[in-house]
PDB file of C-alpha atoms in Angstrom:
ATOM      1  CA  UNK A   1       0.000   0.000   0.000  1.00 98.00           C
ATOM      2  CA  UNK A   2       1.191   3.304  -1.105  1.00 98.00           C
ATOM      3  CA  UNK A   3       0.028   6.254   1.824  1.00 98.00           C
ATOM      4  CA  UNK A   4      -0.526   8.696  -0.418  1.00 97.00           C
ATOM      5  CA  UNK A   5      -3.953  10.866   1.046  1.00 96.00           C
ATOM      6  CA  UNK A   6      -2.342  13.495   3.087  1.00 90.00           C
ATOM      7  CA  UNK A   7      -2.721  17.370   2.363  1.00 90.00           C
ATOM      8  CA  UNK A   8       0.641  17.499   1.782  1.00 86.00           C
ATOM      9  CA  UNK A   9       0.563  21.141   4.002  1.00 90.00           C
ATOM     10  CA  UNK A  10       4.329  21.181   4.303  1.00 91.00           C
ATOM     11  CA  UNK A  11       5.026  21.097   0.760  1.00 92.00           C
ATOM     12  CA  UNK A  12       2.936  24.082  -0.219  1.00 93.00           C
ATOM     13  CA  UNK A  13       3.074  25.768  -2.631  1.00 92.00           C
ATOM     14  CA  UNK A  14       3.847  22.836  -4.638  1.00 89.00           C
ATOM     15  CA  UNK A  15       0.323  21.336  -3.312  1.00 93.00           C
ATOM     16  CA  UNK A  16      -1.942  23.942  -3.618  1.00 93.00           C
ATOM     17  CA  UNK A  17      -3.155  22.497  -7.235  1.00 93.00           C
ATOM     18  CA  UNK A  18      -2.287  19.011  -6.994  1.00 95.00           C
ATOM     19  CA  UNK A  19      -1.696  15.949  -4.144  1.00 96.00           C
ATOM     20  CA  UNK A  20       1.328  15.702  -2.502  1.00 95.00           C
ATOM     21  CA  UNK A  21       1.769  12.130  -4.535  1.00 96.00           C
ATOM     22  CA  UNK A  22       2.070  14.274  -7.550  1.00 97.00           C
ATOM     23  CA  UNK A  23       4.348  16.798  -7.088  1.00 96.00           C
ATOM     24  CA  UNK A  24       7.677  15.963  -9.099  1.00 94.00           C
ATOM     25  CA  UNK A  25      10.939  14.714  -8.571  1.00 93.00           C
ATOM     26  CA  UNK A  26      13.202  14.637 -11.060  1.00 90.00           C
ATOM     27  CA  UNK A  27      10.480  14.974 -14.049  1.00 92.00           C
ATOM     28  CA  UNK A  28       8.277  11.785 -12.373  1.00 94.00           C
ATOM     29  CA  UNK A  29       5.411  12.321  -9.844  1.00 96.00           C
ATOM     30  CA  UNK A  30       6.733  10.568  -6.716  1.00 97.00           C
ATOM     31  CA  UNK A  31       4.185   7.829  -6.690  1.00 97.00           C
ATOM     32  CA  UNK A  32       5.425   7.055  -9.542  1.00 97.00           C
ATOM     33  CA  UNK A  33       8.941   6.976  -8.262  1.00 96.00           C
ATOM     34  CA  UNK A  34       7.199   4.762  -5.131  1.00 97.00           C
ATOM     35  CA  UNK A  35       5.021   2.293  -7.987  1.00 97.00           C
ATOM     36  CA  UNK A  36       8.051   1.653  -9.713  1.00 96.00           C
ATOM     37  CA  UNK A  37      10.458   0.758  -6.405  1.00 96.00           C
ATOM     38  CA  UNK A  38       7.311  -1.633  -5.490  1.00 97.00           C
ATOM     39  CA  UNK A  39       7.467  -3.003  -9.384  1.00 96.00           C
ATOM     40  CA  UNK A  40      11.350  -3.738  -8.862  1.00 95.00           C
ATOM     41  CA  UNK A  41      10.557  -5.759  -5.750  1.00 95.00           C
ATOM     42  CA  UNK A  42       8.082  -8.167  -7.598  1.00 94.00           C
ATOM     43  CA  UNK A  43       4.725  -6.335  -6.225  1.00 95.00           C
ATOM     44  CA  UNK A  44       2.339  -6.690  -8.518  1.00 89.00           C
ATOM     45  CA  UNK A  45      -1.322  -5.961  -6.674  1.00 95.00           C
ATOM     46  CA  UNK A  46      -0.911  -2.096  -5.102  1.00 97.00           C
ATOM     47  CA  UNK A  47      -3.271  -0.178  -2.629  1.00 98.00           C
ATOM     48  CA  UNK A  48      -3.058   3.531  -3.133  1.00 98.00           C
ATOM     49  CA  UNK A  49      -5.104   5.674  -1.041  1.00 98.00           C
ATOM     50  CA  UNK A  50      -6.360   9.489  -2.163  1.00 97.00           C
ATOM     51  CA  UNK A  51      -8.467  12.353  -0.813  1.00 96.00           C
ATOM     52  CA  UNK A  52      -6.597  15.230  -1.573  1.00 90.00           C
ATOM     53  CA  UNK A  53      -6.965  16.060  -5.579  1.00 95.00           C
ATOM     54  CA  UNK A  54      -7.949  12.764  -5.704  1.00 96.00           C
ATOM     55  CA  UNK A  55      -9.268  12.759  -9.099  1.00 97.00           C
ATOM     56  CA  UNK A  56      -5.443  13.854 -10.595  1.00 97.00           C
ATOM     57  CA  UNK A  57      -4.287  10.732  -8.947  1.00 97.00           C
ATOM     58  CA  UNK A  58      -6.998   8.458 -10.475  1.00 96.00           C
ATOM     59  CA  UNK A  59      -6.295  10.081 -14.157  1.00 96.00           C
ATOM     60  CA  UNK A  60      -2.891   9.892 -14.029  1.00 96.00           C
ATOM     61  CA  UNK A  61      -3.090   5.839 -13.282  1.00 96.00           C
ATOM     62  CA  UNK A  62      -5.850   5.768 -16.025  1.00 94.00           C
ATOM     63  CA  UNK A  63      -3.856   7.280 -18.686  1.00 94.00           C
ATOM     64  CA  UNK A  64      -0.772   5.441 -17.934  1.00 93.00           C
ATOM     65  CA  UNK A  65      -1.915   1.648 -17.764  1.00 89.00           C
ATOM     66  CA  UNK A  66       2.184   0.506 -17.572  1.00 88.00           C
ATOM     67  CA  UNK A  67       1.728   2.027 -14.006  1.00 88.00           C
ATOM     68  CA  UNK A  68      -1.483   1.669 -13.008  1.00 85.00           C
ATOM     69  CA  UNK A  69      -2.105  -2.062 -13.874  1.00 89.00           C
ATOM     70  CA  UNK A  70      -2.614  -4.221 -10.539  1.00 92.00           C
ATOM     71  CA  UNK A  71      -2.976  -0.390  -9.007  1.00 96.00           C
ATOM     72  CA  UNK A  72      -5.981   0.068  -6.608  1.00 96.00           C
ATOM     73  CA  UNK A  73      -7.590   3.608  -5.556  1.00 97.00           C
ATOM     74  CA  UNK A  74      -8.625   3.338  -1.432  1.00 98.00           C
ATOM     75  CA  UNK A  75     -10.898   6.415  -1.464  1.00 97.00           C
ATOM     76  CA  UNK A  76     -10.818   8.524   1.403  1.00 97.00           C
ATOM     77  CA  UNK A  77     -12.591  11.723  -0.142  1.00 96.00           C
ATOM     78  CA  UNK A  78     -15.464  11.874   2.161  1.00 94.00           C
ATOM     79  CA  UNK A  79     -13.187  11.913   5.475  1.00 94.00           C
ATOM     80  CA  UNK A  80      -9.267  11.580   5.354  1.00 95.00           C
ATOM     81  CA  UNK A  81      -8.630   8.690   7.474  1.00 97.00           C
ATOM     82  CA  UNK A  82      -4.454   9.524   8.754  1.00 97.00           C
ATOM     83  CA  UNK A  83      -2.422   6.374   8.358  1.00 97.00           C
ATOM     84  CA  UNK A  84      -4.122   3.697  10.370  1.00 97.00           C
ATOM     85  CA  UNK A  85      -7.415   4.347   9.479  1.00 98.00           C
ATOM     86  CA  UNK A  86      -6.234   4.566   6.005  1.00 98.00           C
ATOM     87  CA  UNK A  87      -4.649   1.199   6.306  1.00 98.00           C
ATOM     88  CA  UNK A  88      -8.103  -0.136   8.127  1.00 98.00           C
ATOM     89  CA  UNK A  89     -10.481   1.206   5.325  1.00 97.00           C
ATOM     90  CA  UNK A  90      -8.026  -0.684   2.791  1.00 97.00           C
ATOM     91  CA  UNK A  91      -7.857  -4.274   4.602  1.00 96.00           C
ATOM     92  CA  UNK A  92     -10.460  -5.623   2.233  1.00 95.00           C
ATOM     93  CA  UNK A  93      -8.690  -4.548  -1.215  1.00 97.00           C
ATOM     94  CA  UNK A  94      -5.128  -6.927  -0.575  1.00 96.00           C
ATOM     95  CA  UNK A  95      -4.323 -10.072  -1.296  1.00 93.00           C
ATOM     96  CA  UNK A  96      -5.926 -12.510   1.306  1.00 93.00           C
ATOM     97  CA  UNK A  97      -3.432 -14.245   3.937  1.00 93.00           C
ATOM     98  CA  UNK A  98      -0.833 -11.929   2.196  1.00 94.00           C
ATOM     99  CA  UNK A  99       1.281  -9.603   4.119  1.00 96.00           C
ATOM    100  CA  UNK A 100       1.332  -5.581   3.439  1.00 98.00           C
ATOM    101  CA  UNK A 101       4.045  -3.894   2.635  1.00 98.00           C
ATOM    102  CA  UNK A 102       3.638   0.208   3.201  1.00 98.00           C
ATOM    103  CA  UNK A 103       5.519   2.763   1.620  1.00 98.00           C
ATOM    104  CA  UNK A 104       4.738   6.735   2.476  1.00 98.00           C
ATOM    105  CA  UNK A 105       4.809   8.442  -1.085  1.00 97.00           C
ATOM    106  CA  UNK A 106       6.937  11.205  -0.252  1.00 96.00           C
ATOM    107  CA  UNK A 107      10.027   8.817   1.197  1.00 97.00           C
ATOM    108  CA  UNK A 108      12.786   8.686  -1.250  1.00 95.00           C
ATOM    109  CA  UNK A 109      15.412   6.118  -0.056  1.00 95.00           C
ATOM    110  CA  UNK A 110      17.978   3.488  -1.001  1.00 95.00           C
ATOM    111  CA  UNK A 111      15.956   0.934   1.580  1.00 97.00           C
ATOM    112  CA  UNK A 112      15.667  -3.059  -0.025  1.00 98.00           C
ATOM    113  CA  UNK A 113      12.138  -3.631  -0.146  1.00 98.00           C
ATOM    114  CA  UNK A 114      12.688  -7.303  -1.271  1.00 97.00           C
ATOM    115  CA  UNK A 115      15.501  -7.327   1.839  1.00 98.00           C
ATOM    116  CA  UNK A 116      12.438  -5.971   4.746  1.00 98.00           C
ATOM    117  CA  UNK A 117      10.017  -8.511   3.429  1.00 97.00           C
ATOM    118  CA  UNK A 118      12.514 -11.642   3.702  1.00 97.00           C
ATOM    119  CA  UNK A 119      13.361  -9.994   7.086  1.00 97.00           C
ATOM    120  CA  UNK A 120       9.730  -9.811   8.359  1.00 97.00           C
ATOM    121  CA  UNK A 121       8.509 -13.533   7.200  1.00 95.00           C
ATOM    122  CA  UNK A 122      11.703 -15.223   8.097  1.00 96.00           C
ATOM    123  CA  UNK A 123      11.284 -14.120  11.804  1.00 95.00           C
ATOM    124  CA  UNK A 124       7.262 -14.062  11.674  1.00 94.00           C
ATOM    125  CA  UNK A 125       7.299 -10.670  12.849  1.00 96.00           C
ATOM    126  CA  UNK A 126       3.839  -9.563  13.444  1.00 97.00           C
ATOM    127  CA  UNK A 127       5.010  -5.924  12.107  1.00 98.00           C
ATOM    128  CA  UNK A 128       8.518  -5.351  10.691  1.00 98.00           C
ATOM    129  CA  UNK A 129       8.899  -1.389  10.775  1.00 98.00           C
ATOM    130  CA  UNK A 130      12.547   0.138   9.352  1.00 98.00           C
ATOM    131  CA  UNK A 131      13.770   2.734  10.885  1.00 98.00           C
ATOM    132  CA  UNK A 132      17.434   4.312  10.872  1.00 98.00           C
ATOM    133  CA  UNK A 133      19.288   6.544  13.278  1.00 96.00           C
ATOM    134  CA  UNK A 134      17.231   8.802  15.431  1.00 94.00           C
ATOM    135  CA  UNK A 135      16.953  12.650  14.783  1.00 92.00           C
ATOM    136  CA  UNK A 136      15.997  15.020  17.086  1.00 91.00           C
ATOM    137  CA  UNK A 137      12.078  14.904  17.673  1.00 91.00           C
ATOM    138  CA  UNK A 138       9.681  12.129  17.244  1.00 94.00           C
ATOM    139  CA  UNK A 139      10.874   8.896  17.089  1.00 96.00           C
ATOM    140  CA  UNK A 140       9.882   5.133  18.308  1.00 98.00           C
ATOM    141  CA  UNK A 141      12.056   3.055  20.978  1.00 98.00           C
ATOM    142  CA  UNK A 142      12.992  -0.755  20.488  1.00 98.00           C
ATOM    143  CA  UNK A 143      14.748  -2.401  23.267  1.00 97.00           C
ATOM    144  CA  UNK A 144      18.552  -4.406  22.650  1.00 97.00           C
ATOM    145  CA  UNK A 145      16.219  -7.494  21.001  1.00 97.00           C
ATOM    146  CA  UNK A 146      14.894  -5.183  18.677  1.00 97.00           C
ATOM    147  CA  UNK A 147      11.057  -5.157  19.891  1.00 98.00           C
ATOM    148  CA  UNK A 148       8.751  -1.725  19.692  1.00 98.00           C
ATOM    149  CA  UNK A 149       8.415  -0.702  23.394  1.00 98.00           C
ATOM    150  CA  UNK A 150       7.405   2.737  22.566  1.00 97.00           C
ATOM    151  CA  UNK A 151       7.429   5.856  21.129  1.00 98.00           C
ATOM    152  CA  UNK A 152       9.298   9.437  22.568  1.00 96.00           C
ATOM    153  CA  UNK A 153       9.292  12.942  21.253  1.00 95.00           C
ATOM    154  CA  UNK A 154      12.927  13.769  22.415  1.00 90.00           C
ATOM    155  CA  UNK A 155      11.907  17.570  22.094  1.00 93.00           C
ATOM    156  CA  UNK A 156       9.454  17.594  24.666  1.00 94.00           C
ATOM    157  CA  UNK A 157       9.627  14.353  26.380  1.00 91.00           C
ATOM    158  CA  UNK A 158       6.410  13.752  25.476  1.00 95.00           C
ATOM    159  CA  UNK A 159       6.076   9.669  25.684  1.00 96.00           C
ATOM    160  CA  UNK A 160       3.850   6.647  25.130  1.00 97.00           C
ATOM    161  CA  UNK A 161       5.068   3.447  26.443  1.00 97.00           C
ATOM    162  CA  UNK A 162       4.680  -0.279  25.857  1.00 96.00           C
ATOM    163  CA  UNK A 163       5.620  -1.945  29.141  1.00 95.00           C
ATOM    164  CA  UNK A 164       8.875  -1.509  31.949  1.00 94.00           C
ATOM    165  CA  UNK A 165      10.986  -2.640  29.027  1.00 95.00           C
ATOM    166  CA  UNK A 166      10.589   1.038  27.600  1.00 95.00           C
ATOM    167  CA  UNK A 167      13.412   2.135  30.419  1.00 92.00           C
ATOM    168  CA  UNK A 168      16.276  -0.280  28.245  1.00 94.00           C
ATOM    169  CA  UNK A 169      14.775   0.826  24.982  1.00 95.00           C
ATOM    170  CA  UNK A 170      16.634   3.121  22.609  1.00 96.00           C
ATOM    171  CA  UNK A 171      15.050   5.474  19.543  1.00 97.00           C
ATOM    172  CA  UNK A 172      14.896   5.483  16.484  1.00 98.00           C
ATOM    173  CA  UNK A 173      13.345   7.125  13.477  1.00 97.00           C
ATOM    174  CA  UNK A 174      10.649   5.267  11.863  1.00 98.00           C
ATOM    175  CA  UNK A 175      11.270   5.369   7.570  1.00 97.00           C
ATOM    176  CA  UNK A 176       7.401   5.205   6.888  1.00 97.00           C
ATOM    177  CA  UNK A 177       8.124   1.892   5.257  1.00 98.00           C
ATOM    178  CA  UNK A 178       6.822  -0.773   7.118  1.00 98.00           C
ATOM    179  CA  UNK A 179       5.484  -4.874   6.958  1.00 98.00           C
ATOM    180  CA  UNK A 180       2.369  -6.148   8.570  1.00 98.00           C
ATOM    181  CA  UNK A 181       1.177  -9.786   8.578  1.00 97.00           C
ATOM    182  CA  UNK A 182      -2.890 -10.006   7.623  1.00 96.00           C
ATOM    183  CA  UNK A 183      -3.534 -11.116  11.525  1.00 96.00           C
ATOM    184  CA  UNK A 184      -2.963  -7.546  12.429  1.00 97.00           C
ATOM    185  CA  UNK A 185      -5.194  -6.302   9.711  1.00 95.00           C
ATOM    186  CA  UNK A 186      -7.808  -8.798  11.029  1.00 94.00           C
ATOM    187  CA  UNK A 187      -7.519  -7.541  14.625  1.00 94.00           C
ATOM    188  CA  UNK A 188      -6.924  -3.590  14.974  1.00 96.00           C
ATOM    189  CA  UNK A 189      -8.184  -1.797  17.575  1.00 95.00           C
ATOM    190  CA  UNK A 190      -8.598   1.267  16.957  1.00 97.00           C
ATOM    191  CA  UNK A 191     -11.351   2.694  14.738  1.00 96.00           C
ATOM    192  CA  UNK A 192     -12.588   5.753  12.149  1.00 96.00           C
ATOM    193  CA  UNK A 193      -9.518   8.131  12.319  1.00 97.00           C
ATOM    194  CA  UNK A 194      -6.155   7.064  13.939  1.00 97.00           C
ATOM    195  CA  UNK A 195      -2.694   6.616  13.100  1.00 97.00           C
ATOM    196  CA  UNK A 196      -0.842   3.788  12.348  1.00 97.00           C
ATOM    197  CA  UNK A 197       1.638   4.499  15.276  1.00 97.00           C
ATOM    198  CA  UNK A 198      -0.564   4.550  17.652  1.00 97.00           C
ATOM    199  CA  UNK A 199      -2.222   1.156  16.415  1.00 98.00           C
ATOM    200  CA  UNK A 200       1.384  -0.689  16.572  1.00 98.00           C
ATOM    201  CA  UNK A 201       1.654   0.661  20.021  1.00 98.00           C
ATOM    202  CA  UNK A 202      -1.425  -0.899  21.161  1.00 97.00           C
ATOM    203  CA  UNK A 203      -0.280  -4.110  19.529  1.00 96.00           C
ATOM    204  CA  UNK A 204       3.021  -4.394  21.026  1.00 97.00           C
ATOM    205  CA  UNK A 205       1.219  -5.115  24.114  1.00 95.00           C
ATOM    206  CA  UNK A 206       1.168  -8.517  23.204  1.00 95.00           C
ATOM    207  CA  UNK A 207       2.553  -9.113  19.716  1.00 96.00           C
ATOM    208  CA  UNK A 208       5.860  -8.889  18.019  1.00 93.00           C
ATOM    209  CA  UNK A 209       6.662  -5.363  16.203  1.00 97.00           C
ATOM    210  CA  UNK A 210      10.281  -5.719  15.118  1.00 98.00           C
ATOM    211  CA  UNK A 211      12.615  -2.948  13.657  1.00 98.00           C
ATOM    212  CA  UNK A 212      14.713  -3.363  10.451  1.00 98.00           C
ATOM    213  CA  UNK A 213      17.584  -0.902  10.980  1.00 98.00           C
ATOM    214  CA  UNK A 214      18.820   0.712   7.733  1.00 98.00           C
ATOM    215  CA  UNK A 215      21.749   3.419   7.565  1.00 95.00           C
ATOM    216  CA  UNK A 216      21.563   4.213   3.782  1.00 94.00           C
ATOM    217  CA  UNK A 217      20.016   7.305   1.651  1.00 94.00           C
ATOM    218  CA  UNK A 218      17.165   8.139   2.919  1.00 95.00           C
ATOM    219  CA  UNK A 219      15.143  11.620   2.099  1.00 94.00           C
ATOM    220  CA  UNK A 220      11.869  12.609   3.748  1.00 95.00           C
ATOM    221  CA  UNK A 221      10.386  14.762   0.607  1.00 95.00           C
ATOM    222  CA  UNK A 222       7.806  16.491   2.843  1.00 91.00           C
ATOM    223  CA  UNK A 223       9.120  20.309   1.844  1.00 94.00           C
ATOM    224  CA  UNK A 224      10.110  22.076  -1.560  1.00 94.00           C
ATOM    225  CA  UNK A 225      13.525  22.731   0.242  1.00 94.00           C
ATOM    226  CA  UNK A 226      13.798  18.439   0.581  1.00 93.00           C
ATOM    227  CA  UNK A 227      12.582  18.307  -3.149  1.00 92.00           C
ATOM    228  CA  UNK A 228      15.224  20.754  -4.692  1.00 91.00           C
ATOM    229  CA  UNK A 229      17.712  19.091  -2.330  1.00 91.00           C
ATOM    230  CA  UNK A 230      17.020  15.495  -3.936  1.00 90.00           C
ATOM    231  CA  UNK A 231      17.315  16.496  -7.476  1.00 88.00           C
ATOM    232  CA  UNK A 232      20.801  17.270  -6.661  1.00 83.00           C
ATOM    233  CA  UNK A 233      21.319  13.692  -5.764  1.00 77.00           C
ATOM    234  CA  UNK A 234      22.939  11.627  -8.643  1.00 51.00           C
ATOM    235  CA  UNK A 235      20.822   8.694  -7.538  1.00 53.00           C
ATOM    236  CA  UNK A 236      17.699  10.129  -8.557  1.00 54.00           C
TER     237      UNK A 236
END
C-alpha cells in the first residue's frame, strides 16, 4: 500500500493544485517513483489511497496503464482517514493471507524492499517497521532485542510506552516503510480516524513489532527545500 492521502501542508506551494503524490521529482510524480520501487521488488497488486486532488491521482493511473495495472484507488474523499485508518479502510482490497508492505509516497530512499520482506517472514514478525538513526524529535524506541516498546518525542519528552521494558529501549526514526502480517489487519483496535503508530503501540502489548535498521540514503520529501535538495542527488 502506497500512503498517499495526506494534504501534503508542508510542501505548499507545490500542493496547492495538486496531491502531494504528484508533485515531481526529477520529471516523475513521486508515486510514480514509489510504484516503480514496489514493481522492482516483484509487487504486482498495489493499494493507493487518495483524498486530496484525488481525481489527478486516479487520471494519471488511467492514462498510464504501464503504471497503473494491478494499481488500486482506497478512497478517502469523504473523510481523510491519517495512516491507520487509512490502512483499516483498505484491509479488504489486498491479497488474502498476504502480508502488506507500506511505503509513504513522499520517502525517497535506497531501503531493499525485497531485503524488509525476507526480514519480516523469516522471523514471523507480526510488524517489521525500518527505521534508521534517530533525529531530534519524534521517534519510536525498540529495546537491545529489537522489539517496539514505545514511542518518545525527544523535544518535549512527550512519551507513550509499551511496558517496563521502555526504560532499556533506545530510539529510532521510523522510515514510513513498514510490513504487517494479515492477523494484524484482522484484529486492529482502533477505529474511524487514527494513526498507524498509535495502532502498533497498542499491539506491542502482546505481539511482536520488530525494527529493520537501515543506515543508507534516505530523504523525507515532505518540503520544496527536501525536493530541490534530492534532485541534486545523482541517484535520482
Amino acid at each position: 500500500m502506497i500512503f498517499a492521502a495526506g494534504l501534503g501542508t508542508r510542501l505548499r506551494p507545490l500542493t496547492d493544485d495538486r496531491p502531494k503524490a504528484m508533485v515531481k521529482l526529477a520529471g516523475k510524480p513521486l508515486l510514480e517513483h514509489v510504484i516503480l520501487k514496489m514493481r522492482k521488488a516483484g509487487i504486482d497488486r498495489i493499494v493507493v489511497n487518495v483524498h486530496h486532488f484525488a481525481e489527478q491521482i486516479e487520471s494519471f493511473l488511467n492514462d498510464r496503464p504501464d503504471l497503473g495495472r494491478g494499481v488500486v484507488v482506497s478512497d478517502e474523499r469523504e473523510c481523510l482517514l491519517d495512516t491507520g485508518g487509512g490502512l483499516l479502510k483498505a484491509a479488504g482490497l489486498f491479497t488474502p493471507g498476504e502480508p502488506v508492505l507500506i511505503h509513504n509516497v513522499d520517502i525517497f530512499s535506497g531501503v531493499d524492499l525485497n531485503a524488509v520482506i525476507r526480514f519480516h517472514q523469516q522471523n514471523q514478525n507480526y510488524a517489521t517497521l525500518v527505521v534508521r538513526p534517530a533525529v531530534p524529535g519524534r521517534g519510536l524506541r525498540f529495546n537491545p532485542d529489537g522489539f517496539l516498546k514505545g514511542w518518545e518525542n525527544s523535544l518535549t519528552g512527550e512519551c507513550k510506552i509499551v511496558d517496563e521494558d521502555f526504560g532499556n529501549a533506545r530510539n529510532y526514526s521510523f522510515c514510513g516503510i513498514h510490513v504487517v502480517c494479515p492477523e494484524l489487519l484482522e484484529h486492529m483496535i482502533h477505529q474511524g480516524t487514527f494513526s498507524i503508530i498509535d495502532e502498533y503501540l497498542s499491539q506491542a502489548k502482546s505481539h511482536a513489532l520488530k525494527m529493520y535498521f537501515y543506515e543508507g540514503y534516505f530523504m523525507d520529501l515532505g518540503t520544496p527545500e527536501a525536493i530541490a535538495e534530492a534532485e541534486k542527488q545523482s541517484c535520482v
